[in-house]
Amino acid sequence: MGSLGITAGVLTRAQQVADGFTAHTGVRVDAAEILTGRAALLGIAPRRRVSAGGATRLLAGDDGWGALTLSRPDDIAAVPALLHSDTVTPDPWPAVEAWTREHSVAELVERARLLGMPAAILAETPAAPPRIRPLAGGRRARPIADLLVADLSSMWAGPLCAQLLAQAGATVVKVEHPARPDGTRAGPRAFFDWMNSGKLSYAVTFDDAGLAQLLSVADVVIESSRPGALARRGLGPETATRPGRVWLRITGHGADQHADWVAFGDDAAVSGGLVGYHDGAPVFVGDAIADPLTGLEAARAVTASLAGGGAELIECVMASVAATYAGSPGGEPITATAVSPSLAAAALGADNETVRRMVSGRATC
């Protein structure tokens, strides 16, 4: 694999965040392993304007640079509508690049977002820390080993936060829709195991009473769906009154005016300006780097909140997290750190009965 382009300055800042998690839990976290582990597992690296995973590309227009991600079948199917073209070849990138050169990055990104596609303008998002606001229920400090975590997130950032909490001793329940499980289940097994081993697997729909019961007894809730998806079912953080509960919400671009903007790790990094440069042009850094950086930031924020008694909603925005690293000092690129998951993640729904019994027991306490 080639260089990931992650500089020592970025690693130093990430390790400081990881050390903040360690200060609250006693669990040592190697930031280099977190940032480079998936690339090492899969043997991948960015190819300048092509992301390490290959689904995102940097695009030049007459107004600057941007990024577009075509990782889902629906994204690829939307390309003809994006370009106002009836004919798009099996490889859509040449047509996308040609269209952007003749129009503008701003127009491409605006059109992509209207179609629900992940896209970004380079450095459009300013740096910002996690936004924290109080929740009802009152504070209550407890050892992490006594906590129940409901992990409703998918992909990387949220599952990483939940994995770190599991390593600190919390009981973590990974919640997935039985018909639409975490997309990483269909990818390389080693990565899914790395992020999700040690968690109980609970397959349930958002409309199932079992999910509401789990959330009612959970001490930490992690979500990364579009803001409002749970709230529309009466399952949002404002309905939670369990003392000391911490609700973590991870989004690509925030939960307010940009709540409908879809994001993945590589385009979120571009939005935050976290890129390298080669011959004056931007190039990708790392492997979906906004994901692991956000997972680390979220883990530190959650454990800090728990140490103070919780009762908080924490909102981590991937693009904003990436932007905090965009100005990090440079230095020599770091080398990838190999990881070797020792345990397999549970099969989908393997622990449904265990989770139901646990929830029932907690509800009576």
mmCIF file of C-alpha atoms in Angstrom:
data_model
loop_
_atom_site.group_PDB
_atom_site.id
_atom_site.type_symbol
_atom_site.label_atom_id
_atom_site.label_comp_id
_atom_site.label_asym_id
_atom_site.label_seq_id
_atom_site.Cartn_x
_atom_site.Cartn_y
_atom_site.Cartn_z
ATOM 1 C CA MET A 1 0.000 0.000 0.000
ATOM 2 C CA GLY A 2 1.124 3.568 -0.603
ATOM 3 C CA SER A 3 1.404 6.482 1.793
ATOM 4 C CA LEU A 4 -1.726 7.598 3.604
ATOM 5 C CA GLY A 5 -0.439 11.151 3.785
ATOM 6 C CA ILE A 6 -1.383 11.558 7.453
ATOM 7 C CA THR A 7 1.176 13.867 9.014
ATOM 8 C CA ALA A 8 2.750 13.665 12.442
ATOM 9 C CA GLY A 9 0.906 16.865 13.358
ATOM 10 C CA VAL A 10 -2.486 15.273 12.759
ATOM 11 C CA LEU A 11 -1.440 12.188 14.716
ATOM 12 C CA THR A 12 -0.209 14.269 17.648
ATOM 13 C CA ARG A 13 -3.542 16.047 17.935
ATOM 14 C CA ALA A 14 -5.469 12.789 17.596
ATOM 15 C CA GLN A 15 -3.340 11.181 20.308
ATOM 16 C CA GLN A 16 -4.137 14.080 22.639
ATOM 17 C CA VAL A 17 -7.834 13.348 22.138
ATOM 18 C CA ALA A 18 -7.219 9.642 22.726
ATOM 19 C CA ASP A 19 -5.301 10.468 25.904
ATOM 20 C CA GLY A 20 -8.337 12.423 27.103
ATOM 21 C CA PHE A 21 -10.365 9.225 26.795
ATOM 22 C CA THR A 22 -7.644 7.341 28.664
ATOM 23 C CA ALA A 23 -7.696 9.893 31.488
ATOM 24 C CA HIS A 24 -11.363 9.069 32.155
ATOM 25 C CA THR A 25 -11.244 5.302 31.602
ATOM 26 C CA GLY A 26 -7.712 4.040 32.138
ATOM 27 C CA VAL A 27 -7.864 2.367 28.718
ATOM 28 C CA ARG A 28 -4.875 3.171 26.527
ATOM 29 C CA VAL A 29 -5.748 4.025 22.920
ATOM 30 C CA ASP A 30 -3.202 4.145 20.102
ATOM 31 C CA ALA A 31 -4.368 6.911 17.779
ATOM 32 C CA ALA A 32 -2.088 5.717 14.973
ATOM 33 C CA GLU A 33 -3.810 2.347 15.032
ATOM 34 C CA ILE A 34 -7.237 3.991 14.988
ATOM 35 C CA LEU A 35 -6.398 6.280 12.053
ATOM 36 C CA THR A 36 -4.537 3.776 9.898
ATOM 37 C CA GLY A 37 -5.821 0.362 10.979
ATOM 38 C CA ARG A 38 -8.481 -0.107 8.302
ATOM 39 C CA ALA A 39 -6.103 0.913 5.535
ATOM 40 C CA ALA A 40 -3.572 -1.598 6.839
ATOM 41 C CA LEU A 41 -6.219 -4.318 7.069
ATOM 42 C CA LEU A 42 -7.392 -3.744 3.506
ATOM 43 C CA GLY A 43 -4.072 -2.732 1.953
ATOM 44 C CA ILE A 44 -5.431 0.545 0.590
ATOM 45 C CA ALA A 45 -4.248 4.146 0.351
ATOM 46 C CA PRO A 46 -5.493 7.300 -1.373
ATOM 47 C CA ARG A 47 -4.394 7.916 -4.958
ATOM 48 C CA ARG A 48 -4.197 11.679 -4.891
ATOM 49 C CA ARG A 49 -7.640 12.737 -6.181
ATOM 50 C CA VAL A 50 -9.136 9.265 -5.595
ATOM 51 C CA SER A 51 -9.954 8.241 -2.018
ATOM 52 C CA ALA A 52 -8.421 5.164 -0.422
ATOM 53 C CA GLY A 53 -11.702 3.290 -0.717
ATOM 54 C CA GLY A 54 -12.148 4.474 -4.305
ATOM 55 C CA ALA A 55 -15.694 5.820 -3.912
ATOM 56 C CA THR A 56 -14.881 9.517 -3.498
ATOM 57 C CA ARG A 57 -13.105 11.861 -5.893
ATOM 58 C CA LEU A 58 -11.807 15.382 -5.743
ATOM 59 C CA LEU A 59 -13.223 17.430 -8.612
ATOM 60 C CA ALA A 60 -12.019 20.698 -10.105
ATOM 61 C CA GLY A 61 -14.383 23.392 -11.350
ATOM 62 C CA ASP A 62 -13.888 26.962 -12.477
ATOM 63 C CA ASP A 63 -14.673 28.076 -8.913
ATOM 64 C CA GLY A 64 -12.388 25.723 -6.986
ATOM 65 C CA TRP A 65 -12.442 22.156 -5.681
ATOM 66 C CA GLY A 66 -15.024 19.814 -4.254
ATOM 67 C CA ALA A 67 -15.720 16.144 -3.669
ATOM 68 C CA LEU A 68 -18.422 13.662 -4.622
ATOM 69 C CA THR A 69 -18.953 10.184 -3.206
ATOM 70 C CA LEU A 70 -20.542 7.366 -5.210
ATOM 71 C CA SER A 71 -20.479 4.551 -2.669
ATOM 72 C CA ARG A 72 -24.097 3.397 -2.730
ATOM 73 C CA PRO A 73 -26.107 1.970 -5.628
ATOM 74 C CA ASP A 74 -28.570 4.842 -5.235
ATOM 75 C CA ASP A 75 -25.759 7.382 -5.667
ATOM 76 C CA ILE A 76 -24.643 5.804 -8.931
ATOM 77 C CA ALA A 77 -28.243 5.557 -10.123
ATOM 78 C CA ALA A 78 -28.670 9.292 -9.458
ATOM 79 C CA VAL A 79 -25.771 10.356 -11.700
ATOM 80 C CA PRO A 80 -27.932 10.848 -14.842
ATOM 81 C CA ALA A 81 -30.218 13.169 -12.873
ATOM 82 C CA LEU A 82 -27.183 14.936 -11.416
ATOM 83 C CA LEU A 83 -25.761 15.643 -14.865
ATOM 84 C CA HIS A 84 -29.075 16.053 -16.712
ATOM 85 C CA SER A 85 -27.991 13.264 -19.033
ATOM 86 C CA ASP A 86 -29.888 10.272 -20.354
ATOM 87 C CA THR A 87 -26.714 8.319 -21.083
ATOM 88 C CA VAL A 88 -23.985 7.689 -18.553
ATOM 89 C CA THR A 89 -21.355 5.009 -19.071
ATOM 90 C CA PRO A 90 -20.774 2.245 -16.498
ATOM 91 C CA ASP A 91 -17.852 4.349 -15.243
ATOM 92 C CA PRO A 92 -19.576 7.666 -14.455
ATOM 93 C CA TRP A 93 -16.508 9.590 -13.308
ATOM 94 C CA PRO A 94 -15.320 10.944 -16.688
ATOM 95 C CA ALA A 95 -18.773 12.401 -17.306
ATOM 96 C CA VAL A 96 -18.935 13.874 -13.785
ATOM 97 C CA GLU A 97 -15.493 15.449 -14.147
ATOM 98 C CA ALA A 98 -16.309 16.891 -17.582
ATOM 99 C CA TRP A 99 -19.618 18.336 -16.357
ATOM 100 C CA THR A 100 -17.941 19.975 -13.340
ATOM 101 C CA ARG A 101 -15.255 21.584 -15.520
ATOM 102 C CA GLU A 102 -17.963 23.147 -17.697
ATOM 103 C CA HIS A 103 -20.090 24.319 -14.784
ATOM 104 C CA SER A 104 -18.899 24.762 -11.211
ATOM 105 C CA VAL A 105 -18.200 22.816 -8.065
ATOM 106 C CA ALA A 106 -20.812 24.844 -6.210
ATOM 107 C CA GLU A 107 -23.481 23.860 -8.725
ATOM 108 C CA LEU A 108 -22.460 20.205 -8.668
ATOM 109 C CA VAL A 109 -22.555 20.053 -4.877
ATOM 110 C CA GLU A 110 -25.875 21.876 -4.655
ATOM 111 C CA ARG A 111 -27.462 19.507 -7.172
ATOM 112 C CA ALA A 112 -25.938 16.441 -5.489
ATOM 113 C CA ARG A 113 -27.289 17.454 -2.089
ATOM 114 C CA LEU A 114 -30.766 17.979 -3.476
ATOM 115 C CA LEU A 115 -30.569 14.390 -4.752
ATOM 116 C CA GLY A 116 -29.386 13.076 -1.370
ATOM 117 C CA MET A 117 -25.840 12.373 -2.589
ATOM 118 C CA PRO A 118 -22.729 12.902 -0.432
ATOM 119 C CA ALA A 119 -20.804 15.928 -1.725
ATOM 120 C CA ALA A 120 -18.701 18.774 -0.378
ATOM 121 C CA ILE A 121 -16.987 22.029 -1.271
ATOM 122 C CA LEU A 122 -13.373 22.182 -0.137
ATOM 123 C CA ALA A 123 -12.979 23.893 3.264
ATOM 124 C CA GLU A 124 -16.602 25.072 3.430
ATOM 125 C CA THR A 125 -16.973 24.035 7.091
ATOM 126 C CA PRO A 126 -15.264 25.841 9.982
ATOM 127 C CA ALA A 127 -13.749 24.065 12.958
ATOM 128 C CA ALA A 128 -16.036 23.634 15.953
ATOM 129 C CA PRO A 129 -16.008 21.501 19.105
ATOM 130 C CA PRO A 130 -18.856 19.106 19.901
ATOM 131 C CA ARG A 131 -22.029 20.960 20.820
ATOM 132 C CA ILE A 132 -23.288 19.979 24.263
ATOM 133 C CA ARG A 133 -26.608 20.828 25.869
ATOM 134 C CA PRO A 134 -28.339 19.529 28.997
ATOM 135 C CA LEU A 135 -30.988 16.846 29.093
ATOM 136 C CA ALA A 136 -33.727 16.258 31.634
ATOM 137 C CA GLY A 137 -33.396 13.573 34.264
ATOM 138 C CA GLY A 138 -30.658 14.923 36.495
ATOM 139 C CA ARG A 139 -27.005 14.008 36.743
ATOM 140 C CA ARG A 140 -25.821 10.672 38.044
ATOM 141 C CA ALA A 141 -22.219 9.478 37.968
ATOM 142 C CA ARG A 142 -21.610 5.733 37.639
ATOM 143 C CA PRO A 143 -18.650 3.489 36.798
ATOM 144 C CA ILE A 144 -18.440 2.732 33.094
ATOM 145 C CA ALA A 145 -18.515 -0.985 33.899
ATOM 146 C CA ASP A 146 -22.106 -0.522 35.158
ATOM 147 C CA LEU A 147 -23.321 1.229 32.022
ATOM 148 C CA LEU A 148 -25.494 0.000 29.173
ATOM 149 C CA VAL A 149 -24.768 1.529 25.766
ATOM 150 C CA ALA A 150 -27.272 1.368 22.906
ATOM 151 C CA ASP A 151 -25.271 1.719 19.687
ATOM 152 C CA LEU A 152 -27.678 2.619 16.887
ATOM 153 C CA SER A 153 -24.891 3.895 14.646
ATOM 154 C CA SER A 154 -23.314 2.306 11.597
ATOM 155 C CA MET A 155 -20.180 2.384 9.467
ATOM 156 C CA TRP A 156 -17.217 3.765 11.466
ATOM 157 C CA ALA A 157 -17.405 6.876 13.675
ATOM 158 C CA GLY A 158 -20.242 5.770 15.966
ATOM 159 C CA PRO A 159 -19.235 2.094 16.120
ATOM 160 C CA LEU A 160 -15.675 3.158 16.995
ATOM 161 C CA CYS A 161 -16.924 5.257 19.913
ATOM 162 C CA ALA A 162 -19.046 2.326 21.098
ATOM 163 C CA GLN A 163 -16.110 -0.066 20.687
ATOM 164 C CA LEU A 164 -13.918 2.118 22.894
ATOM 165 C CA LEU A 165 -16.657 2.238 25.536
ATOM 166 C CA ALA A 166 -16.876 -1.562 25.374
ATOM 167 C CA GLN A 167 -13.126 -1.791 25.908
ATOM 168 C CA ALA A 168 -13.604 0.425 28.967
ATOM 169 C CA GLY A 169 -16.029 -2.129 30.420
ATOM 170 C CA ALA A 170 -19.481 -0.937 29.325
ATOM 171 C CA THR A 171 -22.084 -3.385 28.021
ATOM 172 C CA VAL A 172 -22.733 -2.353 24.422
ATOM 173 C CA VAL A 173 -25.743 -3.429 22.375
ATOM 174 C CA LYS A 174 -25.345 -2.963 18.627
ATOM 175 C CA VAL A 175 -28.792 -2.211 17.224
ATOM 176 C CA GLU A 176 -29.476 -2.962 13.551
ATOM 177 C CA HIS A 177 -32.550 -3.137 11.378
ATOM 178 C CA PRO A 178 -33.031 -6.815 10.456
ATOM 179 C CA ALA A 179 -33.586 -5.956 6.780
ATOM 180 C CA ARG A 180 -31.088 -3.074 6.588
ATOM 181 C CA PRO A 181 -28.142 -3.925 8.822
ATOM 182 C CA ASP A 182 -24.945 -1.920 9.133
ATOM 183 C CA GLY A 183 -23.503 -1.719 5.619
ATOM 184 C CA THR A 184 -20.058 -2.756 6.835
ATOM 185 C CA ARG A 185 -21.426 -6.258 7.484
ATOM 186 C CA ALA A 186 -21.350 -6.707 3.708
ATOM 187 C CA GLY A 187 -17.760 -5.484 3.465
ATOM 188 C CA PRO A 188 -14.458 -6.950 4.623
ATOM 189 C CA ARG A 189 -15.174 -9.070 7.684
ATOM 190 C CA ALA A 190 -11.957 -8.098 9.462
ATOM 191 C CA PHE A 191 -12.991 -4.443 9.632
ATOM 192 C CA PHE A 192 -16.501 -5.219 10.869
ATOM 193 C CA ASP A 193 -15.047 -7.479 13.557
ATOM 194 C CA TRP A 194 -12.537 -4.797 14.589
ATOM 195 C CA MET A 195 -15.307 -2.250 15.145
ATOM 196 C CA ASN A 196 -18.011 -4.516 16.554
ATOM 197 C CA SER A 197 -16.569 -7.498 18.393
ATOM 198 C CA GLY A 198 -17.551 -7.615 22.039
ATOM 199 C CA LYS A 199 -20.972 -6.037 21.400
ATOM 200 C CA LEU A 200 -24.320 -7.775 21.772
ATOM 201 C CA SER A 201 -26.233 -7.894 18.482
ATOM 202 C CA TYR A 202 -29.870 -6.821 18.628
ATOM 203 C CA ALA A 203 -31.884 -6.881 15.388
ATOM 204 C CA VAL A 204 -34.997 -4.726 15.716
ATOM 205 C CA THR A 205 -36.924 -2.135 13.707
ATOM 206 C CA PHE A 206 -37.302 1.485 14.816
ATOM 207 C CA ASP A 207 -41.044 0.872 15.270
ATOM 208 C CA ASP A 208 -40.611 -2.173 17.509
ATOM 209 C CA ALA A 209 -41.536 -1.655 21.160
ATOM 210 C CA GLY A 210 -38.350 -3.489 22.074
ATOM 211 C CA LEU A 211 -36.225 -0.595 20.828
ATOM 212 C CA ALA A 212 -38.153 1.934 22.916
ATOM 213 C CA GLN A 213 -37.694 -0.298 25.945
ATOM 214 C CA LEU A 214 -33.943 -0.581 25.327
ATOM 215 C CA LEU A 215 -33.555 3.178 24.990
ATOM 216 C CA SER A 216 -35.545 3.733 28.168
ATOM 217 C CA VAL A 217 -32.960 1.827 30.230
ATOM 218 C CA ALA A 218 -29.772 2.721 28.296
ATOM 219 C CA ASP A 219 -27.217 4.967 29.991
ATOM 220 C CA VAL A 220 -25.609 6.005 26.697
ATOM 221 C CA VAL A 221 -27.309 6.187 23.296
ATOM 222 C CA ILE A 222 -25.263 6.566 20.109
ATOM 223 C CA GLU A 223 -27.026 7.469 16.876
ATOM 224 C CA SER A 224 -25.817 8.460 13.418
ATOM 225 C CA SER A 225 -29.030 8.383 11.402
ATOM 226 C CA ARG A 226 -30.414 11.566 9.927
ATOM 227 C CA PRO A 227 -31.562 13.898 12.700
ATOM 228 C CA GLY A 228 -35.245 13.414 13.387
ATOM 229 C CA ALA A 229 -35.429 9.750 12.333
ATOM 230 C CA LEU A 230 -35.822 8.655 15.948
ATOM 231 C CA ALA A 231 -37.553 11.787 17.202
ATOM 232 C CA ARG A 232 -40.427 11.253 14.752
ATOM 233 C CA ARG A 233 -41.090 7.972 16.569
ATOM 234 C CA GLY A 234 -40.952 9.573 19.984
ATOM 235 C CA LEU A 235 -37.491 8.151 20.650
ATOM 236 C CA GLY A 236 -35.345 11.285 20.596
ATOM 237 C CA PRO A 237 -33.097 12.539 23.393
ATOM 238 C CA GLU A 238 -35.685 15.006 24.667
ATOM 239 C CA THR A 239 -37.947 12.100 25.626
ATOM 240 C CA ALA A 240 -35.202 10.479 27.685
ATOM 241 C CA THR A 241 -35.440 11.027 31.437
ATOM 242 C CA ARG A 242 -33.098 8.343 32.779
ATOM 243 C CA PRO A 243 -30.780 10.014 35.312
ATOM 244 C CA GLY A 244 -27.321 10.706 33.939
ATOM 245 C CA ARG A 245 -28.071 9.565 30.398
ATOM 246 C CA VAL A 246 -25.688 10.720 27.660
ATOM 247 C CA TRP A 247 -27.073 10.894 24.132
ATOM 248 C CA LEU A 248 -24.479 11.100 21.361
ATOM 249 C CA ARG A 249 -25.571 12.268 17.928
ATOM 250 C CA ILE A 250 -23.074 12.013 15.062
ATOM 251 C CA THR A 251 -23.887 13.833 11.831
ATOM 252 C CA GLY A 252 -22.030 14.775 8.695
ATOM 253 C CA HIS A 253 -22.898 18.473 8.667
ATOM 254 C CA GLY A 254 -24.957 19.143 11.780
ATOM 255 C CA ALA A 255 -28.512 18.674 12.953
ATOM 256 C CA ASP A 256 -29.894 22.085 12.027
ATOM 257 C CA GLN A 257 -29.991 23.777 8.610
ATOM 258 C CA HIS A 258 -27.765 21.119 7.020
ATOM 259 C CA ALA A 259 -29.457 18.119 8.600
ATOM 260 C CA ASP A 260 -30.347 16.622 5.202
ATOM 261 C CA TRP A 261 -26.807 16.763 3.845
ATOM 262 C CA VAL A 262 -25.415 13.239 3.562
ATOM 263 C CA ALA A 263 -21.734 12.667 4.339
ATOM 264 C CA PHE A 264 -19.129 9.927 4.444
ATOM 265 C CA GLY A 265 -15.643 10.130 5.893
ATOM 266 C CA ASP A 266 -13.757 11.273 2.797
ATOM 267 C CA ASP A 267 -16.143 13.990 1.603
ATOM 268 C CA ALA A 268 -16.613 15.214 5.196
ATOM 269 C CA ALA A 269 -12.831 15.604 5.440
ATOM 270 C CA VAL A 270 -12.835 17.666 2.231
ATOM 271 C CA SER A 271 -15.655 19.822 3.607
ATOM 272 C CA GLY A 272 -13.497 20.520 6.649
ATOM 273 C CA GLY A 273 -10.433 21.265 4.535
ATOM 274 C CA LEU A 274 -8.474 18.262 5.801
ATOM 275 C CA VAL A 275 -6.533 17.481 2.624
ATOM 276 C CA GLY A 276 -2.939 17.412 1.481
ATOM 277 C CA TYR A 277 -1.494 19.121 -1.570
ATOM 278 C CA HIS A 278 0.495 17.868 -4.533
ATOM 279 C CA ASP A 279 1.698 20.297 -7.202
ATOM 280 C CA GLY A 280 -0.707 22.883 -5.825
ATOM 281 C CA ALA A 281 -3.796 20.673 -6.087
ATOM 282 C CA PRO A 282 -5.611 19.052 -3.139
ATOM 283 C CA VAL A 283 -5.218 15.321 -2.521
ATOM 284 C CA PHE A 284 -6.910 12.966 -0.098
ATOM 285 C CA VAL A 285 -5.392 12.308 3.319
ATOM 286 C CA GLY A 286 -5.894 9.002 5.090
ATOM 287 C CA ASP A 287 -8.754 6.565 4.710
ATOM 288 C CA ALA A 288 -12.159 8.185 5.356
ATOM 289 C CA ILE A 289 -10.248 10.095 8.020
ATOM 290 C CA ALA A 290 -13.173 12.151 9.320
ATOM 291 C CA ASP A 291 -14.711 8.902 10.597
ATOM 292 C CA PRO A 292 -11.999 7.749 13.026
ATOM 293 C CA LEU A 293 -11.245 11.315 14.099
ATOM 294 C CA THR A 294 -14.919 11.820 14.955
ATOM 295 C CA GLY A 295 -15.112 8.468 16.736
ATOM 296 C CA LEU A 296 -12.169 9.446 18.942
ATOM 297 C CA GLU A 297 -13.594 12.906 19.623
ATOM 298 C CA ALA A 298 -16.972 11.414 20.501
ATOM 299 C CA ALA A 299 -15.470 8.840 22.876
ATOM 300 C CA ARG A 300 -13.604 11.553 24.759
ATOM 301 C CA ALA A 301 -16.691 13.772 24.947
ATOM 302 C CA VAL A 302 -18.942 10.946 26.163
ATOM 303 C CA THR A 303 -16.560 9.807 28.898
ATOM 304 C CA ALA A 304 -15.986 13.394 30.031
ATOM 305 C CA SER A 305 -19.748 13.858 30.270
ATOM 306 C CA LEU A 306 -20.184 10.612 32.184
ATOM 307 C CA ALA A 307 -17.491 11.647 34.640
ATOM 308 C CA GLY A 308 -19.500 14.793 35.379
ATOM 309 C CA GLY A 309 -22.774 12.945 35.843
ATOM 310 C CA GLY A 310 -24.013 12.973 32.244
ATOM 311 C CA ALA A 311 -27.527 14.207 31.433
ATOM 312 C CA GLU A 312 -26.270 15.740 28.185
ATOM 313 C CA LEU A 313 -26.858 15.634 24.443
ATOM 314 C CA ILE A 314 -23.538 15.675 22.583
ATOM 315 C CA GLU A 315 -23.563 16.519 18.877
ATOM 316 C CA CYS A 316 -20.402 15.689 16.920
ATOM 317 C CA VAL A 317 -20.240 16.958 13.338
ATOM 318 C CA MET A 318 -17.791 15.061 11.136
ATOM 319 C CA ALA A 319 -16.941 17.989 8.853
ATOM 320 C CA SER A 320 -16.330 20.278 11.837
ATOM 321 C CA VAL A 321 -14.111 17.699 13.514
ATOM 322 C CA ALA A 322 -12.075 17.361 10.315
ATOM 323 C CA ALA A 323 -11.720 21.134 10.157
ATOM 324 C CA THR A 324 -10.080 21.189 13.604
ATOM 325 C CA TYR A 325 -7.246 19.125 12.119
ATOM 326 C CA ALA A 326 -6.900 21.088 8.890
ATOM 327 C CA GLY A 327 -4.514 23.552 10.494
ATOM 328 C CA SER A 328 -2.450 20.986 12.367
ATOM 329 C CA PRO A 329 1.326 21.278 11.938
ATOM 330 C CA GLY A 330 2.807 19.082 9.251
ATOM 331 C CA GLY A 331 5.757 16.780 9.696
ATOM 332 C CA GLU A 332 6.655 13.505 8.087
ATOM 333 C CA PRO A 333 3.797 11.197 7.031
ATOM 334 C CA ILE A 334 3.176 8.409 9.520
ATOM 335 C CA THR A 335 3.225 4.729 8.604
ATOM 336 C CA ALA A 336 0.188 2.490 8.852
ATOM 337 C CA THR A 337 -0.240 0.348 11.955
ATOM 338 C CA ALA A 338 -1.483 -3.176 11.362
ATOM 339 C CA VAL A 339 -4.405 -4.446 13.436
ATOM 340 C CA SER A 340 -5.497 -8.015 13.950
ATOM 341 C CA PRO A 341 -9.027 -8.445 15.341
ATOM 342 C CA SER A 342 -8.902 -11.351 17.780
ATOM 343 C CA LEU A 343 -12.662 -11.870 18.151
ATOM 344 C CA ALA A 344 -15.505 -12.158 15.673
ATOM 345 C CA ALA A 345 -18.494 -9.844 15.931
ATOM 346 C CA ALA A 346 -21.828 -11.452 16.754
ATOM 347 C CA ALA A 347 -24.129 -12.558 13.955
ATOM 348 C CA LEU A 348 -27.074 -10.280 13.228
ATOM 349 C CA GLY A 349 -29.679 -10.692 15.970
ATOM 350 C CA ALA A 350 -27.694 -13.391 17.783
ATOM 351 C CA ASP A 351 -28.308 -11.778 21.173
ATOM 352 C CA ASN A 352 -31.934 -10.717 20.870
ATOM 353 C CA GLU A 353 -33.127 -12.844 23.772
ATOM 354 C CA THR A 354 -30.197 -11.839 25.961
ATOM 355 C CA VAL A 355 -30.906 -8.169 25.318
ATOM 356 C CA ARG A 356 -34.626 -8.568 26.056
ATOM 357 C CA ARG A 357 -33.896 -10.249 29.389
ATOM 358 C CA MET A 358 -31.346 -7.601 30.283
ATOM 359 C CA VAL A 359 -33.740 -4.775 29.422
ATOM 360 C CA SER A 360 -36.524 -6.401 31.438
ATOM 361 C CA GLY A 361 -34.219 -6.750 34.433
ATOM 362 C CA ARG A 362 -33.098 -3.134 34.258
ATOM 363 C CA ALA A 363 -36.652 -1.888 33.892
ATOM 364 C CA THR A 364 -37.559 -3.359 37.262
ATOM 365 C CA CYS A 365 -34.557 -1.850 39.044
#
